[in-house]
Amino acid sequence: MEIYLQGMGVSPGIAIAPALFYSRASFEVPRRPITDVQAELMRLDEAVAKVRRELTSIYKKTVDAVGKAHAEIFRVHLMILDDVALRDDLAAQMEQERLNVEFILSSIASKYTEMMNNIDDQRFRERTADLLDVVDRLQRHLLKSDGPLLRHISEPSILVAQDLAPSDTASLDLDKALGLLVETGSPTSHSAILARALEIPAVVGISISQKSLSPGSLMILDGTSGVVIINPSQETVEKYQTEQQRLQSIQSHLLESLLSGPACTKDGTAVTLESNIELPLEIKHSLKMNVQGVGLYRTEYLFFNRDTLPTEEEQYQAYLHVASELFPAPVTLRTMDIGGDKFVKYLQNYKDSNPQLGLRAIRLSLAYPDIFKVQLRAMLRASAQGNIRIMFPMISSLEELRHAKAILQEARQELSSEGVAYNPDLKVGSMIEVPSAAVQADQIAEECDFFSLGTNDLIQYLLAVDRVNEKIAHLYEPAHPAVIRMIANVSSAAAAHNIPCSICGEMAGDPLYTELLLGLGVSSFSMASVSIPLIRARIAALNREDAKHLARDILQKKTAEEIKTILRSRLEG
Ligand code: PEP
Ligand code: MG
């Protein structure tokens, strides 16, 4: 019998393949007496050389794919691998105990781990996982384990895992790993980010210990809707195969027509399509999709996977790089949205008891004005050469917007007095993702140059549904009438004040909502670049007047179910 599971789609696309369970290997380490310590050390050195090659290749691949900052972890692993003290300790202990290298390695690893865990410093505790990762790799080679190395998946599979470390995801065999089902995580977890960057469909938030899931069983994974079907019937497989082919043919068909100018409705209304990016690799994808700009650059990713703040110069270079690649198209730099589920250890040495409602985004920036100003200076400097807009996340009141703008003004004045160039006409916008800002949108519109609807958060805060909690994912409902009304309120406030209203939440990339959003007055859509062709196709099939009519009709509906029924029938034509 086929079983449907609902998770969170974090990387779009459909995969159909048997399940391959992956877990970090727990090795059976044998204990053997030895006579020749030198021979054991030679075995160790051979394993070290192999792991070094492995890590160097992963490091390079990750730099190319997602940039240096995200690859840093593998440089740390290489340093651990080449730690002379570790080898000296191993040699000394083998000499003393006359036991095989695997056994000694495992006992030294436990000793180090215990020591590191006892040090009252978060950084040491975090390094434990890195040490174990390296030891794991060494043991695989020493024991000639044929454990499930992700580079060597023998059959096309959907990988099922409780958790995937970045090193796992980065070493995936891309021809064989057709999809990812990961129990823990969120759209912003490392694995999800890399899956999107590598264009592997992925779903998170489904418990993998449930009985229905077993190794080898056929699965369908839909990375857009988050649906996973186990043991699908032949009929369901055929339905998804057809959908898969439809998506592939739209993608390839549209890749050609993408070069033919902006997206346009049937009746000739131009619609701006932009991309959301987090990592340098995504610029390449955005350019391939012929986007008209970057509607959301999540700059907080510059602050991850490192031990110190990025300097003004580092940030300036990063912003300038993206802006130059896209020039003359605009790039919307969102100031850091740290907090919530995006934790930066050197800025937050505490845990908020309710992080989604805690010191997050603009609140954190305003709490650390010096750090915020460094970011704003870097953005302003980049605006001298690139077409840059600045956008503030999680604005919940006019006071907050004014406070952020005042710090921006200070940054401008500093640069002016230093004789450093910036664009004095740079546009400054506000994300509308907190219900209070959406309700007060008419007043906020008076004091900013554009709006961008962050529906991911707007839905979470309006419906009181944590967006990363898989247990209440069924309550996370973009089609809730209150959500639609709120979007309508924001877009009409923008229109009344003659400022553009775009959308950069995930709703922008879901064709179910394109006609409705257009009818509600949203003028530009920003999304993961992989979704662009599909939305472009949808727009080409629409008519502006019909969309307005649909929006008026939907605004009268009282339940999400009614709304979705109408939207589905419109989509199916
Ligand atoms: C949103 O909240 O819709 C948004 C685009 O921002 P993020 O997903 O980064 O919170
Ligand atoms: Mg948000």
PDB file of C-alpha atoms in Angstrom, residues 11 70 91 115 136 162 182 185 202 211 230 235 295 306 389 433:
ATOM      1  CA  SER A  11      15.092  21.822  -2.841  1.00  0.00           C
ATOM      2  CA  HIS A  70      31.495  27.211   3.287  1.00  0.00           C
ATOM      3  CA  ALA A  91      53.131   6.086  17.806  1.00  0.00           C
ATOM      4  CA  MET A 115      39.024  16.241  27.138  1.00  0.00           C
ATOM      5  CA  ASP A 136      35.841   8.201  10.835  1.00  0.00           C
ATOM      6  CA  GLN A 162      18.742  11.279  10.174  1.00  0.00           C
ATOM      7  CA  VAL A 182      16.707  14.172   5.884  1.00  0.00           C
ATOM      8  CA  GLY A 185      16.915  20.428   9.349  1.00  0.00           C
ATOM      9  CA  ALA A 202      15.333  17.417  -1.026  1.00  0.00           C
ATOM     10  CA  LYS A 211       8.030   1.482  10.016  1.00  0.00           C
ATOM     11  CA  ILE A 230       6.643   5.192  -0.107  1.00  0.00           C
ATOM     12  CA  GLU A 235      -0.242   4.598 -11.392  1.00  0.00           C
ATOM     13  CA  GLY A 295      15.582  40.333  -5.296  1.00  0.00           C
ATOM     14  CA  ARG A 306      33.749  31.112  10.597  1.00  0.00           C
ATOM     15  CA  ARG A 389      19.521  48.322  -3.158  1.00  0.00           C
ATOM     16  CA  GLU A 433       7.343  39.783   7.050  1.00  0.00           C
TER      17      GLU A 433
END
